[in-house]
PDB file of C-alpha atoms in Angstrom:
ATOM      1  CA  UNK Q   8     -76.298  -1.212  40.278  1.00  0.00           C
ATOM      2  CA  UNK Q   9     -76.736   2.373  40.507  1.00  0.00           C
ATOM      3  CA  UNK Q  10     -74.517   3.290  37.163  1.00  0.00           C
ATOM      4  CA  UNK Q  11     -73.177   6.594  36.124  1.00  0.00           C
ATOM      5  CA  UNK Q  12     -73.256   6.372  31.677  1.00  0.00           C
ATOM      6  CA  UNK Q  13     -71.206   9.606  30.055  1.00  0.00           C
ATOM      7  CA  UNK Q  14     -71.831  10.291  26.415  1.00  0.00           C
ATOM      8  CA  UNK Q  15     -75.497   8.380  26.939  1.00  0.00           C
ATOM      9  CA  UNK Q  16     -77.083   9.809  23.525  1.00  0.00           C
ATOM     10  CA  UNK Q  17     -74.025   8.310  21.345  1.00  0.00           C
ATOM     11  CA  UNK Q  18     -73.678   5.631  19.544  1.00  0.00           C
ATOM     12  CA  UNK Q  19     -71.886   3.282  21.854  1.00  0.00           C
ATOM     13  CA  UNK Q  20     -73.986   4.618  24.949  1.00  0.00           C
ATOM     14  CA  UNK Q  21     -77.564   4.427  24.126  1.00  0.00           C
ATOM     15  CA  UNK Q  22     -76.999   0.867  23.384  1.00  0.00           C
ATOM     16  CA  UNK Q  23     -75.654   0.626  27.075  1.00  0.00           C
ATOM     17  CA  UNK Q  24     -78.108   2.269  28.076  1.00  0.00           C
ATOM     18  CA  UNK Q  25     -80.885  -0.267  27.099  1.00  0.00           C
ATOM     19  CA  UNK Q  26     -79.096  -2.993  27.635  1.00  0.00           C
ATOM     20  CA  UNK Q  27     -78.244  -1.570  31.862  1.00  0.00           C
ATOM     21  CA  UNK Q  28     -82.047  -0.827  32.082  1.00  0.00           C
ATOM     22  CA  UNK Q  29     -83.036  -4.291  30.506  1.00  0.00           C
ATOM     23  CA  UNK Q  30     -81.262  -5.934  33.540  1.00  0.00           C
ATOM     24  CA  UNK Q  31     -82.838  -3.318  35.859  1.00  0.00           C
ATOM     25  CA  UNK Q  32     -79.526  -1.259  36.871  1.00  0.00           C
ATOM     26  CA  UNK Q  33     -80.601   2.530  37.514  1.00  0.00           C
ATOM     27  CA  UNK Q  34     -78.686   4.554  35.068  1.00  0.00           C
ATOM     28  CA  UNK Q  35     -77.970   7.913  35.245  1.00  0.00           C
ATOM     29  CA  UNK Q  36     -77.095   9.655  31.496  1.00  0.00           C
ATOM     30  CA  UNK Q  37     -75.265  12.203  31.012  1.00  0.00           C
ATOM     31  CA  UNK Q  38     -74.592  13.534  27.820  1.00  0.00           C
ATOM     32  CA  UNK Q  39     -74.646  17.083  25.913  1.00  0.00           C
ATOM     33  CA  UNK Q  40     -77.249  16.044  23.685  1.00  0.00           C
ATOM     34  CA  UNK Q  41     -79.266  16.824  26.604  1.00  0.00           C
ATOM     35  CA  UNK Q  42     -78.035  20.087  27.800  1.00  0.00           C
ATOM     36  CA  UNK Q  43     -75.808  18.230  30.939  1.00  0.00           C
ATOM     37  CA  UNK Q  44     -71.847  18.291  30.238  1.00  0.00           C
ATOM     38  CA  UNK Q  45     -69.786  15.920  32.516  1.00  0.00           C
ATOM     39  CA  UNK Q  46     -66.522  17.723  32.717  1.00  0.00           C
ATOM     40  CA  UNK Q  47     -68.903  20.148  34.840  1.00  0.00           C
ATOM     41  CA  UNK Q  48     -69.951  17.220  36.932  1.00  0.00           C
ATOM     42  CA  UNK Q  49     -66.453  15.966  37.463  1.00  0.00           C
ATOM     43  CA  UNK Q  50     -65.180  19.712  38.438  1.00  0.00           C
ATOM     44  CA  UNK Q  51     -67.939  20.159  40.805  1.00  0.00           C
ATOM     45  CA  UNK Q  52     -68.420  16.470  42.514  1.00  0.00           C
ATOM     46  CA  UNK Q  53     -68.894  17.553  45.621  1.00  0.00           C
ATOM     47  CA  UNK Q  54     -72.699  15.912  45.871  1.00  0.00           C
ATOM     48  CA  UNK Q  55     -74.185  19.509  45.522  1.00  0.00           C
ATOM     49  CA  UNK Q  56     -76.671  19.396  42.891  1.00  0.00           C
ATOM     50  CA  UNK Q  57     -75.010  21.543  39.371  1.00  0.00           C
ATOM     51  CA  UNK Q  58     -77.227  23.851  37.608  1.00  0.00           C
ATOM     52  CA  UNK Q  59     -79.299  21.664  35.189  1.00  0.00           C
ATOM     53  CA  UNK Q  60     -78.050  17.983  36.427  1.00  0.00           C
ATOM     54  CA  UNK Q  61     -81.196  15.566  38.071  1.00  0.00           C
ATOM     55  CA  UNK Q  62     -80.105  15.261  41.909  1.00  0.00           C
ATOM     56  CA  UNK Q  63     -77.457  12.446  41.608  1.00  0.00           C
ATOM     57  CA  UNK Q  64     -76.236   9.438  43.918  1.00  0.00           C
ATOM     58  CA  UNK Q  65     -73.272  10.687  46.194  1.00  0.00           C
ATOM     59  CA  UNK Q  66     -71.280   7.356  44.692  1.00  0.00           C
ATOM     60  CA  UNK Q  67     -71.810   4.877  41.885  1.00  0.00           C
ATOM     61  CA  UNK Q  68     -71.327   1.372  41.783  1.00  0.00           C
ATOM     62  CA  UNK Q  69     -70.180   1.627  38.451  1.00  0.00           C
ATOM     63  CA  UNK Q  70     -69.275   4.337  36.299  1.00  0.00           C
ATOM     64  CA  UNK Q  71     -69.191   3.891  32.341  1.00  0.00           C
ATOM     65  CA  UNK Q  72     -66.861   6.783  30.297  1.00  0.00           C
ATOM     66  CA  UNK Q  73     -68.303   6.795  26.340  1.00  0.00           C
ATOM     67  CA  UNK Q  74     -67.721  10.841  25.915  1.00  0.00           C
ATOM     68  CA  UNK Q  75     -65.342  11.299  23.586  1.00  0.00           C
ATOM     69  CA  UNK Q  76     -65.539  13.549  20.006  1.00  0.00           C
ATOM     70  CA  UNK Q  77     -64.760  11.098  17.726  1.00  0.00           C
ATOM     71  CA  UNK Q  78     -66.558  12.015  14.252  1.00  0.00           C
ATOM     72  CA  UNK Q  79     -64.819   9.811  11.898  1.00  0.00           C
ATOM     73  CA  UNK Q  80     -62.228   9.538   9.946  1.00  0.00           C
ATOM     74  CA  UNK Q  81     -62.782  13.156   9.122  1.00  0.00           C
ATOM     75  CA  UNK Q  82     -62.527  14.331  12.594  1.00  0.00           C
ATOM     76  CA  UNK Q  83     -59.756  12.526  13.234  1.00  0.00           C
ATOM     77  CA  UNK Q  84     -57.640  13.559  10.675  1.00  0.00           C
ATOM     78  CA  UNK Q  85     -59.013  17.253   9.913  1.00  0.00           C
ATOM     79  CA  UNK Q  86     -60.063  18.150  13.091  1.00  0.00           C
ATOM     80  CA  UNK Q  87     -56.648  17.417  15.455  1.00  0.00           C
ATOM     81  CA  UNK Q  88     -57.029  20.089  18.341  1.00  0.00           C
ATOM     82  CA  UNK Q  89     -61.125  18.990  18.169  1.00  0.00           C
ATOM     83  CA  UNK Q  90     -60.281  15.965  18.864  1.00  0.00           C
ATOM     84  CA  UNK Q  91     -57.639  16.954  22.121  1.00  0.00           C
ATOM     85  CA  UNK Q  92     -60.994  18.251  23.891  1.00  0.00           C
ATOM     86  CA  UNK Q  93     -60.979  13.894  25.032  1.00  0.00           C
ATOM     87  CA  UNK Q  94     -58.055  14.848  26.802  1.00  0.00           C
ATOM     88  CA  UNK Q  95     -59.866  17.430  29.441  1.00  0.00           C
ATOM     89  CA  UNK Q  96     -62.531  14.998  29.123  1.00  0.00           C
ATOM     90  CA  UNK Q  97     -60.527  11.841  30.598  1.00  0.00           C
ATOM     91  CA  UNK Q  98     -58.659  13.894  33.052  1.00  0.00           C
ATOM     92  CA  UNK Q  99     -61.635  15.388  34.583  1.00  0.00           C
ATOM     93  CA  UNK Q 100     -63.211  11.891  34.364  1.00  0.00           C
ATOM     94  CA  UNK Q 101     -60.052  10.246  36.260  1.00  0.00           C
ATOM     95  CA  UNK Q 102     -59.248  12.554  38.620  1.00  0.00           C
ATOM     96  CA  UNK Q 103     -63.451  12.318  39.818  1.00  0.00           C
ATOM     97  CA  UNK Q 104     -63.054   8.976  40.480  1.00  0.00           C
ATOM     98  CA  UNK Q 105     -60.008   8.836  42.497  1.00  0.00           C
ATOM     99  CA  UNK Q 106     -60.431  12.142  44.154  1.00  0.00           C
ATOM    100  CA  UNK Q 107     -63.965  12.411  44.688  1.00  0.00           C
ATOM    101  CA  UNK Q 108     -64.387   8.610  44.874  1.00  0.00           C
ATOM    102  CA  UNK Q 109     -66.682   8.476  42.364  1.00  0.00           C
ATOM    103  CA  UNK Q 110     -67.661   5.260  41.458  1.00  0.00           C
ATOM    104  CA  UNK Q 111     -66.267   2.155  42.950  1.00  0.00           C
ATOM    105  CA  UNK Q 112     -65.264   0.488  39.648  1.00  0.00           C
ATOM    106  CA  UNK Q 113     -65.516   2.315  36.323  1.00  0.00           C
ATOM    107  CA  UNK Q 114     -65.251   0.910  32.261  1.00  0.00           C
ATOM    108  CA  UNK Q 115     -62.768   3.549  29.972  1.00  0.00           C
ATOM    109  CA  UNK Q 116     -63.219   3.337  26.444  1.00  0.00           C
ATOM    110  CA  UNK Q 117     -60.180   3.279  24.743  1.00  0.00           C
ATOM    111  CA  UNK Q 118     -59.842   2.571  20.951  1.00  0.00           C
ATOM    112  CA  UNK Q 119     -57.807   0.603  17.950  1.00  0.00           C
ATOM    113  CA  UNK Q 120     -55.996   4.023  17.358  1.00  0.00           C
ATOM    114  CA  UNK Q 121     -53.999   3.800  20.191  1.00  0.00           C
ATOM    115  CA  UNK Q 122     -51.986   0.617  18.515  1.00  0.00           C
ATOM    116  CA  UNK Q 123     -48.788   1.500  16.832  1.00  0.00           C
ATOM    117  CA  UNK Q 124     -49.455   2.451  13.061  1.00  0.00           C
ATOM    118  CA  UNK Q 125     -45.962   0.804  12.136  1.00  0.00           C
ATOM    119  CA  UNK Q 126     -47.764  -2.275  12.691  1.00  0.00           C
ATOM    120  CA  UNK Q 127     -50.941  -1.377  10.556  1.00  0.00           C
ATOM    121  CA  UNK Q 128     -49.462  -1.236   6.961  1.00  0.00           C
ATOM    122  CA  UNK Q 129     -50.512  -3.512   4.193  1.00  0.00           C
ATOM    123  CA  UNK Q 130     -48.287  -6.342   5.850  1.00  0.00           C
ATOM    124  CA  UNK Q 131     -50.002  -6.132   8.965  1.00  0.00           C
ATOM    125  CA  UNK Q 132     -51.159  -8.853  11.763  1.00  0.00           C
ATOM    126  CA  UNK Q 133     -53.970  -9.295  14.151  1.00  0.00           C
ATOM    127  CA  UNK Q 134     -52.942  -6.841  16.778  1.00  0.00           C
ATOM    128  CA  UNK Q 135     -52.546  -8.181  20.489  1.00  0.00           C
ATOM    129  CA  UNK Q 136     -53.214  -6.349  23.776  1.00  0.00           C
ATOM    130  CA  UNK Q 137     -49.939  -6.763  24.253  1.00  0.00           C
ATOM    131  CA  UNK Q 138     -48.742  -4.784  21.517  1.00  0.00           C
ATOM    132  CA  UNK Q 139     -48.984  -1.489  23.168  1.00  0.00           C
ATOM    133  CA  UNK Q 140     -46.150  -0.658  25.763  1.00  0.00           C
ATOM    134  CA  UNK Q 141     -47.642   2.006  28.212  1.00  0.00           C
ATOM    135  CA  UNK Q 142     -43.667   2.447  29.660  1.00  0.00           C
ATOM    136  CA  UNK Q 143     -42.807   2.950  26.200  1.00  0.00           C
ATOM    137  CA  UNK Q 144     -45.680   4.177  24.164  1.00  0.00           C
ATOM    138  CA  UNK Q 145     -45.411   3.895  20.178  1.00  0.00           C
ATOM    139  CA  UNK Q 146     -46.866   6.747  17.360  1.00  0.00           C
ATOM    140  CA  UNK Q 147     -50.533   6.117  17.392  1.00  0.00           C
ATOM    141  CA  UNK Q 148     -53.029   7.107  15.264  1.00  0.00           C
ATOM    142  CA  UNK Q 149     -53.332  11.095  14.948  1.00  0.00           C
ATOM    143  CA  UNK Q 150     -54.161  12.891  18.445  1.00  0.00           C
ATOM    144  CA  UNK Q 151     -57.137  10.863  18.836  1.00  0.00           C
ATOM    145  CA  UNK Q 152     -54.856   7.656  19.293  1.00  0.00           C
ATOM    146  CA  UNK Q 153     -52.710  10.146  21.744  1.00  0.00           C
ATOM    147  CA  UNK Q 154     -55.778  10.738  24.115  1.00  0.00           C
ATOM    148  CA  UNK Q 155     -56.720   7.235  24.156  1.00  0.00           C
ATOM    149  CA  UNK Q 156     -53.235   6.198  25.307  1.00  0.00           C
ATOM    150  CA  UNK Q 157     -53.100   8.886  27.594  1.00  0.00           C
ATOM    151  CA  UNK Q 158     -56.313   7.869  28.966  1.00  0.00           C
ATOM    152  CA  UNK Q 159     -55.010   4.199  29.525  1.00  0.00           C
ATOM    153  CA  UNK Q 160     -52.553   5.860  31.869  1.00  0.00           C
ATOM    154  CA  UNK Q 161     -54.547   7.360  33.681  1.00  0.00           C
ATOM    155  CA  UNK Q 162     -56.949   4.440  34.053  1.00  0.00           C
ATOM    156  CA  UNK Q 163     -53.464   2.662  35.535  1.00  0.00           C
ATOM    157  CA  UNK Q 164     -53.409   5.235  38.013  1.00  0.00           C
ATOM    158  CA  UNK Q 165     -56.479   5.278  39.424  1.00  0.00           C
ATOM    159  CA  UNK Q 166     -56.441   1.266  39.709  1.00  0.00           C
ATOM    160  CA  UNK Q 167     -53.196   1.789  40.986  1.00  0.00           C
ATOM    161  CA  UNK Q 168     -55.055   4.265  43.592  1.00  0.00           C
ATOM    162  CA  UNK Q 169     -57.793   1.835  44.406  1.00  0.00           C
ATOM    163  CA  UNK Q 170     -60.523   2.266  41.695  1.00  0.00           C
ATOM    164  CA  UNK Q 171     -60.820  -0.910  38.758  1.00  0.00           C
ATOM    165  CA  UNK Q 172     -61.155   0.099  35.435  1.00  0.00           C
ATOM    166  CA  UNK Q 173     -61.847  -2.191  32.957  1.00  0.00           C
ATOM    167  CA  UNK Q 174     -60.038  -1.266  29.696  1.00  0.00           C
ATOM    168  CA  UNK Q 175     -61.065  -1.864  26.287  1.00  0.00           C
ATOM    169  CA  UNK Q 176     -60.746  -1.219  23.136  1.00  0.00           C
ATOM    170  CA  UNK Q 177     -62.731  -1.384  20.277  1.00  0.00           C
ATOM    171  CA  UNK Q 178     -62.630  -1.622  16.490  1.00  0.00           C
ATOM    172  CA  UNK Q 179     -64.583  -1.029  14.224  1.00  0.00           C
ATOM    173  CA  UNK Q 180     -68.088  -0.610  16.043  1.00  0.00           C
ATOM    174  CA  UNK Q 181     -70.964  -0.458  13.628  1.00  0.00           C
ATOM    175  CA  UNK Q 182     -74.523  -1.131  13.744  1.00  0.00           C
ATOM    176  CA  UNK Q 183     -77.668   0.183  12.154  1.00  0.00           C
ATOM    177  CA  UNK Q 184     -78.501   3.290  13.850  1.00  0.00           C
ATOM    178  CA  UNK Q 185     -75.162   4.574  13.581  1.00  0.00           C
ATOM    179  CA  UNK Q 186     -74.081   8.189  12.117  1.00  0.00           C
ATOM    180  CA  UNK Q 187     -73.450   8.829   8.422  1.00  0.00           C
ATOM    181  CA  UNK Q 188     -69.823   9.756   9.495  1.00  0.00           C
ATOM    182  CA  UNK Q 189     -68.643   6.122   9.742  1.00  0.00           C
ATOM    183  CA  UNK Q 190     -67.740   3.773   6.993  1.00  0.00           C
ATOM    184  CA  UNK Q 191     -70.622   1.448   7.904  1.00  0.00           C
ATOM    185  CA  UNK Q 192     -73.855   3.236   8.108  1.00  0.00           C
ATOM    186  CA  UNK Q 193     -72.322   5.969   5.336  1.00  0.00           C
ATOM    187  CA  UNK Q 194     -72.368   2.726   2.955  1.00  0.00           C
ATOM    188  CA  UNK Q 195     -75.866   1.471   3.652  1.00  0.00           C
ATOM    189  CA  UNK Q 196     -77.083   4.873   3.390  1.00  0.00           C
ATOM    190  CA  UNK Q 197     -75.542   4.622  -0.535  1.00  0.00           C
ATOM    191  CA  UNK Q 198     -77.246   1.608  -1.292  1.00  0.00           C
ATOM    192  CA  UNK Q 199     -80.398   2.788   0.021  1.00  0.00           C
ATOM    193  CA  UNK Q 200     -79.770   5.701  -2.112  1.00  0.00           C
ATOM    194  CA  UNK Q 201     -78.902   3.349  -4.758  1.00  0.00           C
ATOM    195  CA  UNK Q 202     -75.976   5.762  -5.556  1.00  0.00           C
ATOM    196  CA  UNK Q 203     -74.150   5.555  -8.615  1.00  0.00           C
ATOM    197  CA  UNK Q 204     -71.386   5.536  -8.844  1.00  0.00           C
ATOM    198  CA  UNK Q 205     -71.027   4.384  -5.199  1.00  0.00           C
ATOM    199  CA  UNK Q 206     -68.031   6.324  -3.426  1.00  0.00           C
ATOM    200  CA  UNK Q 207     -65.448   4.669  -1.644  1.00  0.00           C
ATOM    201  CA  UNK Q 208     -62.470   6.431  -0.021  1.00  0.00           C
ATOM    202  CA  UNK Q 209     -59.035   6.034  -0.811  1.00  0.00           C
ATOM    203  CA  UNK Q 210     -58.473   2.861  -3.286  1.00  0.00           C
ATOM    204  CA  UNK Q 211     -60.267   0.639  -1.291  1.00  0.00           C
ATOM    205  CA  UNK Q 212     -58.126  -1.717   0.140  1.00  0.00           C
ATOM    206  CA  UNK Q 213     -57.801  -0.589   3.682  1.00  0.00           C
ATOM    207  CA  UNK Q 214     -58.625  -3.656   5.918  1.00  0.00           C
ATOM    208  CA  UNK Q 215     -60.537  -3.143   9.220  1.00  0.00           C
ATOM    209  CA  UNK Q 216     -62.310  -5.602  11.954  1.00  0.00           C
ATOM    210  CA  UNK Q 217     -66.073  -4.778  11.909  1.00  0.00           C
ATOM    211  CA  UNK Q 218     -67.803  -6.005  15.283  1.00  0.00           C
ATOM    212  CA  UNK Q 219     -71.406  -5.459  15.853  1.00  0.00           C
ATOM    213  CA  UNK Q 220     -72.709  -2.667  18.302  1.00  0.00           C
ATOM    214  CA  UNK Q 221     -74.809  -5.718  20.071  1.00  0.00           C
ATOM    215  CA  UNK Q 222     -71.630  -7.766  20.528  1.00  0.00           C
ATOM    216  CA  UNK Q 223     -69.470  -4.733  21.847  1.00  0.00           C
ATOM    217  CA  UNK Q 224     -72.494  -3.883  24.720  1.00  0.00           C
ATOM    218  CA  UNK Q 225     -72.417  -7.824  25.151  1.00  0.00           C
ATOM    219  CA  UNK Q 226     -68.348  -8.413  26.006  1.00  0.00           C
ATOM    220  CA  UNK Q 227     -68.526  -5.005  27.752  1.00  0.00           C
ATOM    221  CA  UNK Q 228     -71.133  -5.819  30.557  1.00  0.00           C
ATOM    222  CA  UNK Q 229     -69.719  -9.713  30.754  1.00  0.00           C
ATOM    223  CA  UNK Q 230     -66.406  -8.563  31.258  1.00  0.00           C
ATOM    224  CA  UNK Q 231     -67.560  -6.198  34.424  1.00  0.00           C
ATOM    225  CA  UNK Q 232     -69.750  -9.013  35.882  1.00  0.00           C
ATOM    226  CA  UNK Q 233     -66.923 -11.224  35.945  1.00  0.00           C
ATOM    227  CA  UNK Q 234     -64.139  -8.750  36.664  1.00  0.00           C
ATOM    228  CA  UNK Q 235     -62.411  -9.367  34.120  1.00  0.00           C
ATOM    229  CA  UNK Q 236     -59.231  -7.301  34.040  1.00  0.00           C
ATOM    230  CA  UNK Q 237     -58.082  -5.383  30.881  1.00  0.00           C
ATOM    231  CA  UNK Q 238     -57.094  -4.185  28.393  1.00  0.00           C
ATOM    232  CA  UNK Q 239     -59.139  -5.889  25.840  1.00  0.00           C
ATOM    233  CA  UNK Q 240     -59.499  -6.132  22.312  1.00  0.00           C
ATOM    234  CA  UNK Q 241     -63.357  -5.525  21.363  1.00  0.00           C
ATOM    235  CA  UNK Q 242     -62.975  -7.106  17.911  1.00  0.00           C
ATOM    236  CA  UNK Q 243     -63.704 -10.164  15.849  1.00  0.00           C
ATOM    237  CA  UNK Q 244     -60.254 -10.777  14.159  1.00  0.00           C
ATOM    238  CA  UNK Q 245     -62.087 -11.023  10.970  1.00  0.00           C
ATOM    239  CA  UNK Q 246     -60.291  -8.872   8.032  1.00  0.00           C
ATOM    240  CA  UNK Q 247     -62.391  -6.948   5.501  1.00  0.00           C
ATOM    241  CA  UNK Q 248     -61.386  -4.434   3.138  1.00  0.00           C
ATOM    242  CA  UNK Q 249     -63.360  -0.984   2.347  1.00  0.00           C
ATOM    243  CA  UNK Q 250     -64.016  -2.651  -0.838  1.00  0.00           C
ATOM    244  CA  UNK Q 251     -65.003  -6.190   0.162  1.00  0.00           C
ATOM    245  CA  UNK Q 252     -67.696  -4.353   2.743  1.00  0.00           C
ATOM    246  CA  UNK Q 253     -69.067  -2.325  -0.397  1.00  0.00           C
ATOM    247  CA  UNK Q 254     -69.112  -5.317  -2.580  1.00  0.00           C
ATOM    248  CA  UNK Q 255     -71.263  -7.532   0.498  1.00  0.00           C
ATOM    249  CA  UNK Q 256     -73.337  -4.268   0.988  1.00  0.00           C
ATOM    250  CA  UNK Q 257     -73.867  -3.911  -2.438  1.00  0.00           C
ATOM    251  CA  UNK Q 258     -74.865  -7.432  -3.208  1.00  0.00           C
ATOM    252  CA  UNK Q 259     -77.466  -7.200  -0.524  1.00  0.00           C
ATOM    253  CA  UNK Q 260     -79.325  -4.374  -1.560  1.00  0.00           C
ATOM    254  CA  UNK Q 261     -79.400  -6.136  -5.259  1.00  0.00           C
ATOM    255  CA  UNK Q 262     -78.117  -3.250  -7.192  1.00  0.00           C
ATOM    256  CA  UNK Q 263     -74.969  -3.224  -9.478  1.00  0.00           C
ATOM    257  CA  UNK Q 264     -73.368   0.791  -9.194  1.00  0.00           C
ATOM    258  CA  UNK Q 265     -69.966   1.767 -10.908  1.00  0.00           C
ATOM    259  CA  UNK Q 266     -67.151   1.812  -8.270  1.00  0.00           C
ATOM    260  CA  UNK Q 267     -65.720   5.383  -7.673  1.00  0.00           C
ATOM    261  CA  UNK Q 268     -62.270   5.435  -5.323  1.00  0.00           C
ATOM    262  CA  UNK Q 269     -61.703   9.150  -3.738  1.00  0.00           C
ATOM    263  CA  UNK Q 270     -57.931   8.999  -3.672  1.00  0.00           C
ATOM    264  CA  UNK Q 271     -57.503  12.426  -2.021  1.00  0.00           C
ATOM    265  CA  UNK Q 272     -59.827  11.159   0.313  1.00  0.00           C
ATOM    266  CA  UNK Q 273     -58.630  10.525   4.079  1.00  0.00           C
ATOM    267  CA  UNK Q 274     -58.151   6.798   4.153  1.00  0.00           C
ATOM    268  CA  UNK Q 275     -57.293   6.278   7.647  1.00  0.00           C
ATOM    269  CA  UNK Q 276     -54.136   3.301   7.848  1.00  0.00           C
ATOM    270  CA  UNK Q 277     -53.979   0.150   5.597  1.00  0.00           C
ATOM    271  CA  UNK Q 278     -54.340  -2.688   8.079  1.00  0.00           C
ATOM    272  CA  UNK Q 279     -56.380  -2.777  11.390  1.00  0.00           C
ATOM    273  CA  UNK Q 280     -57.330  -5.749  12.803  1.00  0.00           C
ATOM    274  CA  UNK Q 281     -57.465  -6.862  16.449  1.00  0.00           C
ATOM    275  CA  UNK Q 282     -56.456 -10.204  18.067  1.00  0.00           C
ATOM    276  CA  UNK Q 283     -59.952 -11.890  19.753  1.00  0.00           C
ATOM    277  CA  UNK Q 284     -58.289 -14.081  22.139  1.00  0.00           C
ATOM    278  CA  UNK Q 285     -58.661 -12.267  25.618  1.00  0.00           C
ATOM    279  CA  UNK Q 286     -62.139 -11.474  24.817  1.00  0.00           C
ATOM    280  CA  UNK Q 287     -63.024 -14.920  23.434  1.00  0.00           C
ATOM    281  CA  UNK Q 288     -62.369 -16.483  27.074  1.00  0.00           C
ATOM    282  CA  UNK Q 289     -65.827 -14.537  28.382  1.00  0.00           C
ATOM    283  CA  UNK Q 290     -67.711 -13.749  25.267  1.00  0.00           C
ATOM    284  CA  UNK Q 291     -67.303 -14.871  21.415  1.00  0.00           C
ATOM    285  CA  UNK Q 292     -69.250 -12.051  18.760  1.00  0.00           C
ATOM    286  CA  UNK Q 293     -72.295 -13.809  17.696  1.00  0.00           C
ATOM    287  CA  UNK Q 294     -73.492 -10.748  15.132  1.00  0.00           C
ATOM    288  CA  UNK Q 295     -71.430 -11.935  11.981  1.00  0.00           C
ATOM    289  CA  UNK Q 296     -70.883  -9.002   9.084  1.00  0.00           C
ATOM    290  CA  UNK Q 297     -73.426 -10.500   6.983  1.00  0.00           C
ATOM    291  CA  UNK Q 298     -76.095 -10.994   9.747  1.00  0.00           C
ATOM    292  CA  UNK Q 299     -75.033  -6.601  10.684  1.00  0.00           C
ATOM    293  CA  UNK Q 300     -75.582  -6.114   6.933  1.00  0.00           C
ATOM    294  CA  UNK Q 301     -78.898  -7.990   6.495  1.00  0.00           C
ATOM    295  CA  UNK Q 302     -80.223  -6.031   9.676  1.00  0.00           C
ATOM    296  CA  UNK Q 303     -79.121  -2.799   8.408  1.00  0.00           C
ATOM    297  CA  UNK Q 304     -80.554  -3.204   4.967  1.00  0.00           C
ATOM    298  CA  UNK Q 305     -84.003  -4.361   6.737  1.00  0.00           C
ATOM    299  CA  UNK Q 306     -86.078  -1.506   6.555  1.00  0.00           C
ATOM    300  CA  UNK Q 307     -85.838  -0.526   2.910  1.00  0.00           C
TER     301      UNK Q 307
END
């Protein structure tokens, strides 16, 4: 497939990356680690070459959307009107596919955040697909949980206008080449430190569903092969607290640091775990938490 990849040098999208070239698709990346911005290639799309782009296909078979600012829970709770930029970023991204005809089908990221946070405190449940009304949308998480529920609008427009879009939504992605700014990686960085104390934010006991980077790419490129429609839960239904994660990470690396809780520190909801069942009918995780852990802690 000839395969359009936004947001190519982030986390999520490198991984695409190799995984589309593995199987021999021709990908084009774009990404502003690389001096090419997509809103300008969405604005433009007329098939005229923009200043610094590679001459591009005049349609894609498939068109994958990871730009986003994202950041963290820092970002998403310090940085609101940042984080708003994924707005212009979707719309632009929409409106090329269904105006410009684009791509013929197209995969929108959309995230946990866009759940309703009355169902994420300390009494919470695995959340379903299901559990997010689009005719009558519920307070997400922050702005960033607004843009991804505005983007899953617009993603049932242009399907409604002729383009699929797969839909999914992930948890909480991690892997071993990920950014300092998430939970993850920022906690095998510590033990590779060997920090002491070793910092955890807020008291600890905020739950989340940790699925591996390999099993997100995995479910992602399954679920296009076999058209399968969304949205979809990336996730493993597995529940681990901040401070079980620590104590695994800790255990690992075969060090025994003093415990130091950052209670002014953001902290993000109490309970955030996501339903498997869609995703288990075309692809069950195979990465489990201890297997990520053991590969991030590898290369001492």
């Amino acid at each position: 497939m000839k395969v359009l990849l936004t947001g190519s040098e982030g986390f999520v999208g490198r991984h695409l990356r190799r995984a589309l070239e593995e199987r021999g698709d021709d990908v084009t990346g774009v990404d502003l680690g690389r001096g090419l911005d997509c809103i300008h290639l969405f604005r433009r799309g007329d098939h005229r070459k923009p200043t610094g782009f590679p001459d591009l296909p005049t349609r894609y078979d498939l068109a994958i959307h990871c730009a986003a600012i994202v950041g963290g829970r820092q970002s998403i709770d310090g940085s609101p009107l940042s984080i708003a930029t994924n707005l212009a970023l979707d719309a632009w991204f929409f409106r090329w596919l269904v105006d410009r005809h684009g791509a013929r089908r197209a995969v929108y990221f959309s995230s946990s955040a866009a759940y309703p946070v009355a169902l994420q405190d300390p009494e919470g449940r695995a959340l379903t697909e299901s559990d997010i009304d689009l005719a009558d949308p519920q307070l997400p998480d922050q702005t960033y949980g607004w843009a991804k529920l505005t983007g899953e609008q617009l993603a049932a427009h242009a399907e409604a206008a002729g383009t699929r879009v797969h839909v999914f939504r992930p948890f909480s992605g991690y892997g071993t080449d990920q950014d300092n700014d998430y939970p993850f990686r920022a906690f095998v960085d510590r033990a590779r430190r060997q920090a002491d104390p070793f910092t955890i934010w807020g008291d600890g006991n905020q739950v989340r569903d940790w699925i591996h980077i390999d099993d997100v790419v995995t479910a992602v490129l399954t679920a296009v092969d076999q058209d399968v429609p969304g949205p979809v839960n990336l996730s493993t239904g597995r529940a681990t607290s901040f401070n079980d994660l620590a104590d695994m990470i800790i255990a690992e690396y075969g060090y025994r640091p003093a415990i130091r809780h950052e209670l002014a520190a953001p902290r993000g909801v109490a309970y955030r775990v996501g339903d498997p069942t869609r995703m288990k009918t075309f692809h069950t995780p195979r990465v489990s938490l201890e297997e990520g852990i053991r590969r991030a802690l590898a290369n001492r």
